[in-house]
């Protein structure tokens, strides 16, 4: 049937076939990726219309407000990317949602750079479609953080390493070193990718030619040179990012085995739809797998060793150190297996299957936008999010109004519950600084005297006892302060939703008096205001 359809396609298939004809002409892949970015950005805009951005995205933006050589919680790439993006695009939800999906689109583009080394025509499209049927490039990508930023850096670094290994040219060796360093400043988990490069090169039959050339040593020196400013920052600031990373290494052998099981099952689940789709496409030709594997080209064999390394090395590390191992940390490496599955086949794939898979991917995307996104938005408006995203805009606006009413000045610093503090920094028209240093993000210490002297506010949701107790402790040492409590209500397209109470502590700038009697009031006493 597939061959007959390719010879005499139905009328509705012909536009898809003309599009597939444009793969080697250079416009079909960019068109696919552009449509992917556009439709999934639209999905995010609708699905989260009544809620703010994810706290991880807001944290990335907060980090980027101080463009630095490093940050105390995560490596700096996510902050750098967000800072550059918001220097061009406005501070709106759709802008950062678009940033997240452009990152995913770049990831797919870099995957295509790898695939085109081995296949031509519509097989390149097949690789991308299989990845579009995983959750990594939509739902994982929208939560822009240190994990999501690796979606693009890993395939870029892999492409450069592949070219450096095969050509042994200095230019590609330099590119491999630079892009590997870029992945490392995205997240330290990228050490598994870099180590997999080294192990793959050692396991490859052409290892002698590679290691006796200058290529690997140029890559190593270049990578260290690019990382040297960040290494210097780590050395001079106490390497708190390592402390944060090592906080995930607290388990034992039993818990590690459980984490490893969940890690592997999570990756299998993430690839399940793509795997089933590929089984239907390959059909009985799957029996040729052993022969295809034995005849695998030099470059694909290298990618196979890299892919195995990105799975095995984290597993061994988890066993040795008792480290946490969530499967979402490895989603950015799934592209290796999609490339191997499609590009490793020696038999032709009929375009019939590529058209069918395109229709399926498009149908899933349209159903997500037209059906799932509105349902998700309505549900969340009524039942909310654990982190309170529905209330970010309202809480930030009401705190800013209260502050202006109290002081007549712009709000310059905010802290409290992290999600609310990041949200206030982003959504308040004053864009106050996130006041708690990131190295003390989880210690709930007393704000610095200079912060209190310049004026400062904190907020948390009622029911967050740890935050309320911290506010009470701060108020006892601030000397002059004002407390408020107000109720905010979620809204979606004019439809009222869930309500939640917010507690606010405001310390006016030194020299300004708090409202009469405020400091003498019991902390729990408050003026309730309905938004």
CSV table of C-alpha atoms in Angstrom, one decimal, residues 39 42 85-86 98 142 205 237 258 268 304 345 351 370 377 380 431 437 439:
chain,number,residue,atom,x,y,z
A,39,UNK,CA,1.8,26.4,17.1
A,42,UNK,CA,0.2,29.5,20.8
A,85,UNK,CA,16.4,37.7,24.9
A,86,UNK,CA,14.7,40.3,27.2
A,98,UNK,CA,8.4,32.2,22.6
A,142,UNK,CA,8.3,25.4,28.2
A,205,UNK,CA,37.7,1.6,15.6
A,237,UNK,CA,33.4,32.6,45.1
A,258,UNK,CA,14.9,3.0,42.8
A,268,UNK,CA,11.2,4.7,27.9
A,304,UNK,CA,25.8,5.0,19.3
A,345,UNK,CA,18.3,1.7,8.4
A,351,UNK,CA,7.2,8.8,1.8
A,370,UNK,CA,-7.9,23.8,20.1
A,377,UNK,CA,-6.7,26.9,31.3
A,380,UNK,CA,-6.4,25.7,36.4
A,431,UNK,CA,10.7,45.4,38.5
A,437,UNK,CA,21.3,36.4,47.5
A,439,UNK,CA,23.7,31.6,47.8
